[in-house]
mmCIF file of C-alpha atoms and ligand atoms in Angstrom:
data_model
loop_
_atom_site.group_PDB
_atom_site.id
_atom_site.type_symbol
_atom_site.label_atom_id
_atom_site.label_comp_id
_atom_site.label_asym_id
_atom_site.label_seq_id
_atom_site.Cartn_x
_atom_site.Cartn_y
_atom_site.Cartn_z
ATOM 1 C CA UNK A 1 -22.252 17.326 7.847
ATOM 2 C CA UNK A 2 -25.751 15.380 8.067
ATOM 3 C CA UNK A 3 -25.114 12.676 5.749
ATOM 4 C CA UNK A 4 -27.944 10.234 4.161
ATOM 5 C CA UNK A 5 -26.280 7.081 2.913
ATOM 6 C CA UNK A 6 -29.044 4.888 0.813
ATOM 7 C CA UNK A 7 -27.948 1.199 0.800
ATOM 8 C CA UNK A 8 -26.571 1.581 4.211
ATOM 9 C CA UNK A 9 -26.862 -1.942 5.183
ATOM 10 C CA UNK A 10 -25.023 -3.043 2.199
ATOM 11 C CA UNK A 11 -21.691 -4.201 1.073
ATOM 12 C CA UNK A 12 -19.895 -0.838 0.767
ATOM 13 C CA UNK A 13 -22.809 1.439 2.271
ATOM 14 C CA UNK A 14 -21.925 -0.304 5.574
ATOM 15 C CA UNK A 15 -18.575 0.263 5.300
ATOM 16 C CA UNK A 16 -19.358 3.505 4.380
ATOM 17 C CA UNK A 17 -21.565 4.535 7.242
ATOM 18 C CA UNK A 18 -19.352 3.373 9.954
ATOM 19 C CA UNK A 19 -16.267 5.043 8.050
ATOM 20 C CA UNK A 20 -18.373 8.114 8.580
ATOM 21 C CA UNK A 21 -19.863 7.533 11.908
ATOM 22 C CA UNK A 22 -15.823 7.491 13.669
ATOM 23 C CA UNK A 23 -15.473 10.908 12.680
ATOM 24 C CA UNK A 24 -17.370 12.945 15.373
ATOM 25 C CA UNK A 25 -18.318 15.561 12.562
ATOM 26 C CA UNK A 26 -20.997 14.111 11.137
ATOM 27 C CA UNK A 27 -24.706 12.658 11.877
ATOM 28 C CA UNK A 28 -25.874 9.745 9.173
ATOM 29 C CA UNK A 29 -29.549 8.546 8.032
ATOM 30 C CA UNK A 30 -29.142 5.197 6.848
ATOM 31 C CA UNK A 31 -31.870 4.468 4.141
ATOM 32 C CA UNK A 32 -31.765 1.153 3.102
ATOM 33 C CA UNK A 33 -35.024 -1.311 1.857
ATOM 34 C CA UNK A 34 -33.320 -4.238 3.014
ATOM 35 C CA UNK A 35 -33.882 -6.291 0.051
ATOM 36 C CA UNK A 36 -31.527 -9.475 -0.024
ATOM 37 C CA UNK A 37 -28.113 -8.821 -0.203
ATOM 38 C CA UNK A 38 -28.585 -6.206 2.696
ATOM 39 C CA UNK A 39 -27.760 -7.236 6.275
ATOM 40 C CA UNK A 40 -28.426 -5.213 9.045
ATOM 41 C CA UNK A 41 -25.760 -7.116 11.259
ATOM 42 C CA UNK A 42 -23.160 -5.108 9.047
ATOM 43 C CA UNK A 43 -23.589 -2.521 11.301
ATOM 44 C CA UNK A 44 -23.942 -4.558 14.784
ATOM 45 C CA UNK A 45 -21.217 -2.290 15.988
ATOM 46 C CA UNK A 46 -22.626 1.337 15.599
ATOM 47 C CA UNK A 47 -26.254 0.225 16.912
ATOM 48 C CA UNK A 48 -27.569 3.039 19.285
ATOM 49 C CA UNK A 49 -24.857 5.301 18.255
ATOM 50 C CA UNK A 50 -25.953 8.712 19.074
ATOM 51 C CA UNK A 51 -25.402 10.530 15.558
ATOM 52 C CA UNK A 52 -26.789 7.245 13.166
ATOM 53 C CA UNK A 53 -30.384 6.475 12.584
ATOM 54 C CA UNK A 54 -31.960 3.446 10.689
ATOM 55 C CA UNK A 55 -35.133 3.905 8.125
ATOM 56 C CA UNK A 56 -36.113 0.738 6.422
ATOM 57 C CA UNK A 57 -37.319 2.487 2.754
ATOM 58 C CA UNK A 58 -36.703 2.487 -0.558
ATOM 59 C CA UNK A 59 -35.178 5.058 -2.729
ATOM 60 C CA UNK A 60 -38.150 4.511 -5.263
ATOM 61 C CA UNK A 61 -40.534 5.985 -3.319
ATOM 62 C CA UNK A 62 -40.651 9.473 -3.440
ATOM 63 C CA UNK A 63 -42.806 10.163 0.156
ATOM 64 C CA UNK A 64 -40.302 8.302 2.107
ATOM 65 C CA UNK A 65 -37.333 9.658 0.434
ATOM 66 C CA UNK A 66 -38.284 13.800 0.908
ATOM 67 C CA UNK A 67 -39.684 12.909 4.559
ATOM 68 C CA UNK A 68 -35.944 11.416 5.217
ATOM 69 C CA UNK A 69 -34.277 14.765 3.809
ATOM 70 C CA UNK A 70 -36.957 16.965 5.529
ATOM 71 C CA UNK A 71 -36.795 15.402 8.648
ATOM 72 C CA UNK A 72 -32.966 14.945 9.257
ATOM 73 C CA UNK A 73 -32.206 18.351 7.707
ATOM 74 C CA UNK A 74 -30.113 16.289 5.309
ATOM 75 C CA UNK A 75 -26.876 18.330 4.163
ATOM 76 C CA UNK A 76 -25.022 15.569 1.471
ATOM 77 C CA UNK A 77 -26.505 12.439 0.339
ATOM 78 C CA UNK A 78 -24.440 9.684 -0.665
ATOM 79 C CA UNK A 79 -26.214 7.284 -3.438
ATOM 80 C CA UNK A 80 -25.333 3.422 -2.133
ATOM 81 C CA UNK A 81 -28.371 1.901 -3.037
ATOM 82 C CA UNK A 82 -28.442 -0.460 -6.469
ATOM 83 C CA UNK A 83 -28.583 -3.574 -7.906
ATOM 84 C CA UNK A 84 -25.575 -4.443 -7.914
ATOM 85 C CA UNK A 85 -24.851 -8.233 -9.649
ATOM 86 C CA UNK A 86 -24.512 -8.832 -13.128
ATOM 87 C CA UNK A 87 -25.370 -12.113 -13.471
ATOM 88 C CA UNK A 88 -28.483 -11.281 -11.553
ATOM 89 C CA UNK A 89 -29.286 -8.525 -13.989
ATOM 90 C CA UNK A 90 -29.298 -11.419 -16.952
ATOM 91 C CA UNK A 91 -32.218 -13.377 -14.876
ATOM 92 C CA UNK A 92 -34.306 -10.561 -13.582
ATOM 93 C CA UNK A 93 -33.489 -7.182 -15.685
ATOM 94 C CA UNK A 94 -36.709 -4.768 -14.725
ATOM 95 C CA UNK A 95 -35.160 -5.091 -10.744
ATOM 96 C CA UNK A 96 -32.114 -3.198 -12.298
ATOM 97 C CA UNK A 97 -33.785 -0.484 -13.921
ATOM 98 C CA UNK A 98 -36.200 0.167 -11.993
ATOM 99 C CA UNK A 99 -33.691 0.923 -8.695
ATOM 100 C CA UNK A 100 -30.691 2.483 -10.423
ATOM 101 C CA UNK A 101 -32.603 4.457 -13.102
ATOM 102 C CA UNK A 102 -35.885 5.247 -11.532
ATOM 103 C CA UNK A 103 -34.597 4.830 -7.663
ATOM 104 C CA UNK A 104 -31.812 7.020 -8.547
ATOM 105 C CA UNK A 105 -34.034 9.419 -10.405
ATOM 106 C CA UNK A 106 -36.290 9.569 -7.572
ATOM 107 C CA UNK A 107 -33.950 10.137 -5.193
ATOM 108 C CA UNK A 108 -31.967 12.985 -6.918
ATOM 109 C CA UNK A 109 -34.892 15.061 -7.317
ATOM 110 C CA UNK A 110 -36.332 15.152 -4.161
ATOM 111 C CA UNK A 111 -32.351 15.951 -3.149
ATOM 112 C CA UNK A 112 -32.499 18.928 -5.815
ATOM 113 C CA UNK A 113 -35.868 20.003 -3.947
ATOM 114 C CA UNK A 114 -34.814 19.958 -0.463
ATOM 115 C CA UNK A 115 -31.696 22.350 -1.355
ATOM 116 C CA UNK A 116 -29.172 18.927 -0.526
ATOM 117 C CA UNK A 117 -25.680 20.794 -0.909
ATOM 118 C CA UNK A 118 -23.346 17.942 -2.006
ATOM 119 C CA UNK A 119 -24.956 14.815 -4.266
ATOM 120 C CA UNK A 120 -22.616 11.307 -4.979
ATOM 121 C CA UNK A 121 -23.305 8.727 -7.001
ATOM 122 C CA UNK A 122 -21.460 5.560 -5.936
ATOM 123 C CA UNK A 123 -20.967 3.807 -9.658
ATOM 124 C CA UNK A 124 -18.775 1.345 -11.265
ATOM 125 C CA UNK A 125 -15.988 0.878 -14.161
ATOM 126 C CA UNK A 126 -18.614 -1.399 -15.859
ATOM 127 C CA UNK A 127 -20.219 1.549 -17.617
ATOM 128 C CA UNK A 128 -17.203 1.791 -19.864
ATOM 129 C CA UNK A 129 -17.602 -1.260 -21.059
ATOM 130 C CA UNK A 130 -15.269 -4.264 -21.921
ATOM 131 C CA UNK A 131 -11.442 -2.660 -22.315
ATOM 132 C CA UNK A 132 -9.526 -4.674 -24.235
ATOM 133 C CA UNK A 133 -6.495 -2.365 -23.695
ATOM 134 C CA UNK A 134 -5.573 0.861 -22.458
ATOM 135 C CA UNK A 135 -7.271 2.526 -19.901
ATOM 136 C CA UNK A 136 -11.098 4.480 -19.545
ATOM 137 C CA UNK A 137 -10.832 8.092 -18.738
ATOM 138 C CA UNK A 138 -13.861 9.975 -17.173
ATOM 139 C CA UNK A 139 -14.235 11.494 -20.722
ATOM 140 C CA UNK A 140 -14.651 7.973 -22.145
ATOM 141 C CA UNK A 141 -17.914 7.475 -24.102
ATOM 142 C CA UNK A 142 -20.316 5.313 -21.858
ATOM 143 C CA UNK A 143 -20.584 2.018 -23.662
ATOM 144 C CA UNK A 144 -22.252 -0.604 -21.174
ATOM 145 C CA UNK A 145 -23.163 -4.361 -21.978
ATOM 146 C CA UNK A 146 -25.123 -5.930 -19.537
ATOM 147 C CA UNK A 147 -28.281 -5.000 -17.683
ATOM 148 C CA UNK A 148 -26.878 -3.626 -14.777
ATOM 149 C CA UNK A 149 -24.231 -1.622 -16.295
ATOM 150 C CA UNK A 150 -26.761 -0.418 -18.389
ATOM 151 C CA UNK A 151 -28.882 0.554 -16.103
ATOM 152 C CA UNK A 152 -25.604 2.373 -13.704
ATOM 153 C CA UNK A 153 -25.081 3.996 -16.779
ATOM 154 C CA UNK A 154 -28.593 5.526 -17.097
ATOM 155 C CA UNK A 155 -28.064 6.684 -12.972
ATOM 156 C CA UNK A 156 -25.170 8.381 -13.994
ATOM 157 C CA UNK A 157 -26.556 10.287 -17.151
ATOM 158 C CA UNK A 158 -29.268 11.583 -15.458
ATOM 159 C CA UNK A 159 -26.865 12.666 -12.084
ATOM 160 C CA UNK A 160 -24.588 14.502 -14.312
ATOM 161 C CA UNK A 161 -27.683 16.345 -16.137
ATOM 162 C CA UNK A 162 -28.851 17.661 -12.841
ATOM 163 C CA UNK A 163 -25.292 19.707 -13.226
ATOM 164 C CA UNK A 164 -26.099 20.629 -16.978
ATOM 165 C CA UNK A 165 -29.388 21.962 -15.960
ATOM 166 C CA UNK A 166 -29.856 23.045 -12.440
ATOM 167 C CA UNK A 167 -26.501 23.342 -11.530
ATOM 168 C CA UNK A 168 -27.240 20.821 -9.026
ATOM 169 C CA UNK A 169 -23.934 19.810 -7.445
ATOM 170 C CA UNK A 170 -23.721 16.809 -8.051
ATOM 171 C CA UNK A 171 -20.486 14.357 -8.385
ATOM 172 C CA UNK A 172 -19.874 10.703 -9.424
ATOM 173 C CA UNK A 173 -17.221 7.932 -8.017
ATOM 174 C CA UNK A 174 -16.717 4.747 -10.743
ATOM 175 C CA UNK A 175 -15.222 2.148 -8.526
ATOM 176 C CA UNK A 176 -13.390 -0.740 -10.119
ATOM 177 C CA UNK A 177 -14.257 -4.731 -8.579
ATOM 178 C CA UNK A 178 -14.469 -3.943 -4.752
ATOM 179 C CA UNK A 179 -13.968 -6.859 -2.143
ATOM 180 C CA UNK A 180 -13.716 -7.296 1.501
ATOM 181 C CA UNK A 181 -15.610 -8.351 4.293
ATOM 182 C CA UNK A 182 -19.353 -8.640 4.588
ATOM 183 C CA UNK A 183 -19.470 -8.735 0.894
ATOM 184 C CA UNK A 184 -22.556 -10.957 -0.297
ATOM 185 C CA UNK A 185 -20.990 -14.465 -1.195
ATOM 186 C CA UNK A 186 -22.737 -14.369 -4.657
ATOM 187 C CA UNK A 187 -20.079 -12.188 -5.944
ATOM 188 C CA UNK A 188 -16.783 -13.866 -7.271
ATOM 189 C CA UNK A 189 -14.247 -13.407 -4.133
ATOM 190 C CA UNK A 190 -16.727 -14.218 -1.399
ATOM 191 C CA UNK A 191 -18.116 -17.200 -3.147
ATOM 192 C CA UNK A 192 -15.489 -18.961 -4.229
ATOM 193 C CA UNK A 193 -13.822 -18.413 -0.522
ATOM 194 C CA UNK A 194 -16.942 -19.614 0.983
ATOM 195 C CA UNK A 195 -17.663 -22.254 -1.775
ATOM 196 C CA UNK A 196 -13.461 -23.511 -1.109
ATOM 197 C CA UNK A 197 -14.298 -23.317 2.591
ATOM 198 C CA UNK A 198 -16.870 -26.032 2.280
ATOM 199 C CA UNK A 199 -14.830 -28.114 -0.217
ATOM 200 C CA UNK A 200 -17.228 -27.398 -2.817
ATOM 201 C CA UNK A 201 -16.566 -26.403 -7.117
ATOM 202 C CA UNK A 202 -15.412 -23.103 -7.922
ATOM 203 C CA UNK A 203 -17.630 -22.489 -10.924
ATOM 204 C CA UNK A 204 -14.784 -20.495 -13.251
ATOM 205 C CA UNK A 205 -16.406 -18.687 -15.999
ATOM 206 C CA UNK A 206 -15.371 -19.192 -19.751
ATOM 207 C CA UNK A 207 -11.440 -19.758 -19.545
ATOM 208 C CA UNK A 208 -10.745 -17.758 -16.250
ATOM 209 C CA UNK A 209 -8.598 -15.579 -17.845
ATOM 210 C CA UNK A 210 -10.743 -12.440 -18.044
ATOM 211 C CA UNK A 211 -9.216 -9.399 -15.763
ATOM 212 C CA UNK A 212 -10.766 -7.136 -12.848
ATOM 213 C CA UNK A 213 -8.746 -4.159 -11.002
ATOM 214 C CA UNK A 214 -9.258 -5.104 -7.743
ATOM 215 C CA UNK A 215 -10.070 -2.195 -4.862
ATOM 216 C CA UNK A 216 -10.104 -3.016 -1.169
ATOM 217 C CA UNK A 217 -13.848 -1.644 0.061
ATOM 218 C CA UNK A 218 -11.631 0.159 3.146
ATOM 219 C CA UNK A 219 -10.051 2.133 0.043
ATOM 220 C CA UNK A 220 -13.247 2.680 -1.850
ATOM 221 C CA UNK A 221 -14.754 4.232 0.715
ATOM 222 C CA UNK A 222 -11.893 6.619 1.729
ATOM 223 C CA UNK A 223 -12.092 7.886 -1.861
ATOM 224 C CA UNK A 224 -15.867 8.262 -1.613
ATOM 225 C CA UNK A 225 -15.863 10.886 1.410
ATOM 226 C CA UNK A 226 -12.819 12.065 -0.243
ATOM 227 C CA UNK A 227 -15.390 12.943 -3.414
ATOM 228 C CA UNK A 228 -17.772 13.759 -1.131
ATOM 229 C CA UNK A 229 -15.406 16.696 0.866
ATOM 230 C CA UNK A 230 -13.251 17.422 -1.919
ATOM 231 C CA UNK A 231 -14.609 16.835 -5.024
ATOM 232 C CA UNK A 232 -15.706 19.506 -7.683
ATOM 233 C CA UNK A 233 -19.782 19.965 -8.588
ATOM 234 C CA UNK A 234 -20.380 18.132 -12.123
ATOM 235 C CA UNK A 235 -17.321 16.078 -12.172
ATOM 236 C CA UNK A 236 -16.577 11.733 -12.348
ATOM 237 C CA UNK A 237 -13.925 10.177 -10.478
ATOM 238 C CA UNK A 238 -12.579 7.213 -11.324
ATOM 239 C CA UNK A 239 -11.766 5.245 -8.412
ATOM 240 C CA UNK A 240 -9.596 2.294 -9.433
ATOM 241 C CA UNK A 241 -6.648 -0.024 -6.643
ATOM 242 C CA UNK A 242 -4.210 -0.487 -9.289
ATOM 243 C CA UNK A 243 -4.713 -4.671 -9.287
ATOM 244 C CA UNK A 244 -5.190 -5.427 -12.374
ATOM 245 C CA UNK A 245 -5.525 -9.602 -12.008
ATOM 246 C CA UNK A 246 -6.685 -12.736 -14.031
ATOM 247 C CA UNK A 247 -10.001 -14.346 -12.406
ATOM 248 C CA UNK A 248 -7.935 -17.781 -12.816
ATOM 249 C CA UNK A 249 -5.086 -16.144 -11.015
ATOM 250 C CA UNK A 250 -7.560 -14.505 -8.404
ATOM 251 C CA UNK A 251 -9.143 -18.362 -7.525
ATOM 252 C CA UNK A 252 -5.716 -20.042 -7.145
ATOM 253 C CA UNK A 253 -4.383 -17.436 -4.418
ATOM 254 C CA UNK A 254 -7.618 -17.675 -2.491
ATOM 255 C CA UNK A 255 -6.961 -21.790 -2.915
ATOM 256 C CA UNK A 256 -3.691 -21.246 -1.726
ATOM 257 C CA UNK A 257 -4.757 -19.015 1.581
ATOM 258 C CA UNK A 258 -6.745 -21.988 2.695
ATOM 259 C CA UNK A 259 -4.853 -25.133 1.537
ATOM 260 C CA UNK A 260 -7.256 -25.978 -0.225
ATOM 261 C CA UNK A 261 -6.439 -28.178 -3.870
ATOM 262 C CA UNK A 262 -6.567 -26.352 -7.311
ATOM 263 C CA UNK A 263 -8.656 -29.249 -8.802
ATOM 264 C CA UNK A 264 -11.847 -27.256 -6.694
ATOM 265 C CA UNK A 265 -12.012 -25.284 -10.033
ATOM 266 C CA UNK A 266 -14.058 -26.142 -12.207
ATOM 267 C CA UNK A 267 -14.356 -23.976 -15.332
ATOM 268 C CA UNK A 268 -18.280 -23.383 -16.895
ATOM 269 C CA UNK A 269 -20.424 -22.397 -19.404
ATOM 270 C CA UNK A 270 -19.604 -18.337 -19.772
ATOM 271 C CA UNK A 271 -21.584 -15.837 -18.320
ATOM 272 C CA UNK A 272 -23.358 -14.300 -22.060
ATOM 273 C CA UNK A 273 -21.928 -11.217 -22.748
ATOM 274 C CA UNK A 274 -19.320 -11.546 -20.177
ATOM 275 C CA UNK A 275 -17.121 -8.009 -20.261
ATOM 276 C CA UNK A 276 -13.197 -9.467 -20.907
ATOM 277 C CA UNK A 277 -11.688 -6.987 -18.947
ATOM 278 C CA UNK A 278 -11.900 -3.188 -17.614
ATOM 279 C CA UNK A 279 -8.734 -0.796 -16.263
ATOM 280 C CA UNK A 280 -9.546 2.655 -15.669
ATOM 281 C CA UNK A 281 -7.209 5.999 -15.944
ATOM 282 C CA UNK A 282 -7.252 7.214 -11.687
ATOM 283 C CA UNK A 283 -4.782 10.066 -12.084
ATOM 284 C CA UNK A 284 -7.852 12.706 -11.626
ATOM 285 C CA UNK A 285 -8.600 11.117 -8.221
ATOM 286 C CA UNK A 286 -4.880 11.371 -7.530
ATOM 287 C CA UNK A 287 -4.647 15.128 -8.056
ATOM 288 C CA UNK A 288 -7.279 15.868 -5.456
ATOM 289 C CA UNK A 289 -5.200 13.657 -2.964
ATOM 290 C CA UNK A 290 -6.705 10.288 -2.948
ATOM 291 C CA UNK A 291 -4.610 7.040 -3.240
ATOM 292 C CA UNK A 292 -5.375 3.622 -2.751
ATOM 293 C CA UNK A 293 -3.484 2.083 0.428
ATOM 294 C CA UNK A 294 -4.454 -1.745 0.900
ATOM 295 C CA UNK A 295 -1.707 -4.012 -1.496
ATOM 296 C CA UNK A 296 -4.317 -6.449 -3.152
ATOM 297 C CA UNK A 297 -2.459 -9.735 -1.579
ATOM 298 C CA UNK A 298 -2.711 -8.293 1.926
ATOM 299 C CA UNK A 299 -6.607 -7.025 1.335
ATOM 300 C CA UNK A 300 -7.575 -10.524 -0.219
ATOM 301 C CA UNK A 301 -4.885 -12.573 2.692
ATOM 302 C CA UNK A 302 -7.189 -10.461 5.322
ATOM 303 C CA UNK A 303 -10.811 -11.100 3.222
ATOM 304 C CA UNK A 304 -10.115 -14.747 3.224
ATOM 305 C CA UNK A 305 -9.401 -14.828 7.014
ATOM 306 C CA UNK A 306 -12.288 -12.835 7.849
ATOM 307 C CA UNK A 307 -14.530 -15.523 5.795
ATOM 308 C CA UNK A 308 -12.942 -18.730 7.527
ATOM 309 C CA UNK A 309 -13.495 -16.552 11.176
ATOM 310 C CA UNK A 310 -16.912 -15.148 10.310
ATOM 311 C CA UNK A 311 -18.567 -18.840 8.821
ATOM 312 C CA UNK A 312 -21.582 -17.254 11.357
ATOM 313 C CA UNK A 313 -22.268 -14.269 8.660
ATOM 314 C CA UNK A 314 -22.280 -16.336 5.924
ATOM 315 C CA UNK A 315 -23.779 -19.726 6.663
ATOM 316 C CA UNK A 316 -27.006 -18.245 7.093
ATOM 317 C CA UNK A 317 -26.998 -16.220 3.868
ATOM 318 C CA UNK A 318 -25.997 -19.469 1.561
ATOM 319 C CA UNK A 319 -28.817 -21.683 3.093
ATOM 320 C CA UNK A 320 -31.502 -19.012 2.484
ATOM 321 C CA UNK A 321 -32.704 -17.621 -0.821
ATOM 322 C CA UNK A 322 -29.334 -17.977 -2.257
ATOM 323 C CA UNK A 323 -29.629 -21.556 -2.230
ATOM 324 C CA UNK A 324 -32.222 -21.179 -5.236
ATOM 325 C CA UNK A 325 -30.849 -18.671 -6.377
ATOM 326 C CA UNK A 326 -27.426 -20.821 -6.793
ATOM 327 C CA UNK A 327 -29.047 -23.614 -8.426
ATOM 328 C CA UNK A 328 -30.821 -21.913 -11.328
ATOM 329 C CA UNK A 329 -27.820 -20.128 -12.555
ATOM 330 C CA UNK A 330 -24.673 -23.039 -11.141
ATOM 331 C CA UNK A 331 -26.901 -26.042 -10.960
ATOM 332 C CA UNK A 332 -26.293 -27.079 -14.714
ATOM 333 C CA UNK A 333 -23.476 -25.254 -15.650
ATOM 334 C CA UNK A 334 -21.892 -27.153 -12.853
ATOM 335 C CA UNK A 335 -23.338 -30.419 -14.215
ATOM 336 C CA UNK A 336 -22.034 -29.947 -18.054
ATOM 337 C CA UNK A 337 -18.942 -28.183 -17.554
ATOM 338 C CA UNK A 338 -17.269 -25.927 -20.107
ATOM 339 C CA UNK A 339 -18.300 -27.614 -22.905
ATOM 340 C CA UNK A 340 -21.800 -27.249 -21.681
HETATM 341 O O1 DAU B 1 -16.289 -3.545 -11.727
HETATM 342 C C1 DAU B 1 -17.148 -3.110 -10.708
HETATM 343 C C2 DAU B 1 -18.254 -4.113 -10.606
HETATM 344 O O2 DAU B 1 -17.672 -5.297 -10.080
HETATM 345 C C3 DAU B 1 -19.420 -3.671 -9.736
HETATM 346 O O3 DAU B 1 -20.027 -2.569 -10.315
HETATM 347 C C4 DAU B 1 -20.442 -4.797 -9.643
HETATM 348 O O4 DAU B 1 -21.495 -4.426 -8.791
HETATM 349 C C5 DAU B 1 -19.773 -6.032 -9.114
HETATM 350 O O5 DAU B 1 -20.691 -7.102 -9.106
HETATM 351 C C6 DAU B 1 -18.546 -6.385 -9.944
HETATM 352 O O6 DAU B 1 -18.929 -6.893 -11.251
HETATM 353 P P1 DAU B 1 -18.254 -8.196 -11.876
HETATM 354 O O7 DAU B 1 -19.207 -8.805 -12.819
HETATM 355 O O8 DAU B 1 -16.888 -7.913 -12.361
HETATM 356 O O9 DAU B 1 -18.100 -9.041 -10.505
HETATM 357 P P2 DAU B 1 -18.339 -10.573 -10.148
HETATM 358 O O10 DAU B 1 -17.900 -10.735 -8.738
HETATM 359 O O11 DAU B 1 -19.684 -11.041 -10.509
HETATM 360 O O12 DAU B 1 -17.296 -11.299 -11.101
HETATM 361 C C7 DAU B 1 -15.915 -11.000 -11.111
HETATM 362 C C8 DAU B 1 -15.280 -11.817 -12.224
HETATM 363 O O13 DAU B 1 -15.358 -13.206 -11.868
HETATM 364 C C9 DAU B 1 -16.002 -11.688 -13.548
HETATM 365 O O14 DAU B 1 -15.062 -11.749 -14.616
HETATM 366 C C10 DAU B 1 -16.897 -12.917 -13.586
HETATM 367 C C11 DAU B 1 -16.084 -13.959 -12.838
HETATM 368 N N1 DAU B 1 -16.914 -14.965 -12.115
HETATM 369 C C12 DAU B 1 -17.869 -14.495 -11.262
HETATM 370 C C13 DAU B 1 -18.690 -15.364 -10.585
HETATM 371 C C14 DAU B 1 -19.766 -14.869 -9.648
HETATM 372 C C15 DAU B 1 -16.710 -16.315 -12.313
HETATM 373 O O15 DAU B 1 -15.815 -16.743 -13.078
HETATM 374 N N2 DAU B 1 -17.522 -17.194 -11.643
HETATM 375 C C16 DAU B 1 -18.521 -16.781 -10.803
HETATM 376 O O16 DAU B 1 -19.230 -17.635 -10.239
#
């Protein structure tokens, strides 16, 4: 298949492209804009590869976008390309709307236009909301807090009415907290990794004890193409690695991995609105033949090594815009504490 992934150079659209790329069967356009958290050296490995090209563009911009599908005869696209942090979202919401609303919206029409035969939306369990028990089903009403999740929550809506009304076939992955390498060290695993590396505070949010599902990105992106190949026209999939964990719980094993002493926690102010937990219901994923494989204390054992061997990737990344970026939302928190 002729595959455009958007977001290509990002955490999971790298991983992505290169999962696709080592099956001879398919050619991939890579369309990412390159805004921060992307990194082109994500995909060091499959430069010059004969069936991947590179367009630096952005899925807002509708020339770009139906050149890309025109040009490369594009067969399936697979949507990558978001905003993608939450606490970002609370400083700078417009960013979030206008790439996974518009962007998406943008993006799925000139799809619709070019006759694209497959459509995926890569979401997230965060547009079910906080789940204080039980499990969301893809049947769940939507019920998103934050500006991002929001905002994923619009991208899906409008995905799913390009089913309802054009029979566009279209299909949508929810992925639970995904971690692994080359994941931007602003999220919670590859920061406080990075962050212990350098003997420096873990900044804890609230009382630590809120819960993820943790999914290995080599899993997530098995189920994607699984979607992708397998999936039916209209439907969700929930896409969840069965690790349900406490954040608190999460920070000490990392701490433990590196020798490193629990007293680098240091619980702060909450993040506002901060979602206490989410678990999602995977058996429809399950019935089409997709399982996770990666045990979460192997996936985070190997994440944490490939941080203390990779210090090249990162270092870079942390003394750039991040650095600002760390002080307006750590820089006081860190100062005041929980009681802050
Ligand atoms: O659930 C899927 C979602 O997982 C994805 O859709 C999002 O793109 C991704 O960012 C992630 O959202 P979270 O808000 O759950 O991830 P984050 O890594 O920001 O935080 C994980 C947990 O750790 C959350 O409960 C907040 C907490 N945390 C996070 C950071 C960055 C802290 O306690 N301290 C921190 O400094």
């Amino acid at each position: 298949m002729r595959i455009l992934v958007t977001g290509g150079a990002g955490f999971i659209g790298s991983h992505l492209v290169r999962r696709l790329l080592s099956s001879s069967q398919h050619t991939v356009v890579n369309l990412d804009a390159l805004r921060y958290s992307a990194n082109l050296a994500n995909l060091a490995t499959i430069e010059g590869h004969p069936q991947y090209t590179f367009v630096q563009g952005d899925i807002c911009d509708q020339h770009v976008v139906s050149s890309v599908l025109q040009v490369h005869q594009v067969e399936g696209v697979i949507n990558c390309a978001a905003e993608t942090h939450v606490d970002r979202s609370i400083l700078d919401p417009g960013s979030f709307a206008r790439t996974d609303v518009v962007g998406t919206g943008v993006l799925l029409e000139e799809a619709r236009r070019a006759g694209v035969q497959r459509f995926l939306q890569v979401s997230t369990d965060e547009v079910y909301g906080s789940v204080e028990t039980g499990s969301s089903t893809e049947e769940d009403q939507l019920a998103p807090r934050s500006p991002y999740s929001a905002s994923k929550a619009g991208g899906d809506l409008l995905v799913l009415s390009y089913w309802t009304t054009y029979r566009f076939p279209v299909m949508v992955t929810r992925g639970s907290n995904t971690y692994g390498p080359n994941q931007y060290p602003e999220k919670f695993i590859p920061l406080f990794v990075t962050n212990a590396i350098d003997d420096q505070p873990l900044p804890l949010y609230g009382d630590g004890r809120q819960r993820r599902d943790w999914l290995a990105v080599q899993d997530y992106c098995a189920a994607i193409a699984h979607v992708l190949f397998h999936g039916e026209p209209g439907q969700v999939y929930n896409v969840g690695g069965g690790n349900e964990r406490e954040n608190l719980v999460v920070a000490q094993q990392m701490l433990d991995y590196l020798e490193k002493p629990k007293s680098l926690i240091r619980f702060v102010q909450d993040r506002p609105g901060h979602d206490r937990r989410y678990a999602m219901d995977c058996s429809k994923l399950r019935r089409i033949g997709w399982q996770p494989s990666i045990p979460f204390e192997q996936g985070l054992h190997d994440t944490v090594e490939w941080y203390r061997l990779n210090t090249s990737w990162w270092r870079p990344i942390k003394s750039g815009e991040f650095r600002e970026y760390y002080k307006q939302l750590y820089g006081k928190r860190l100062k005041e504490g929980v009681t802050g």
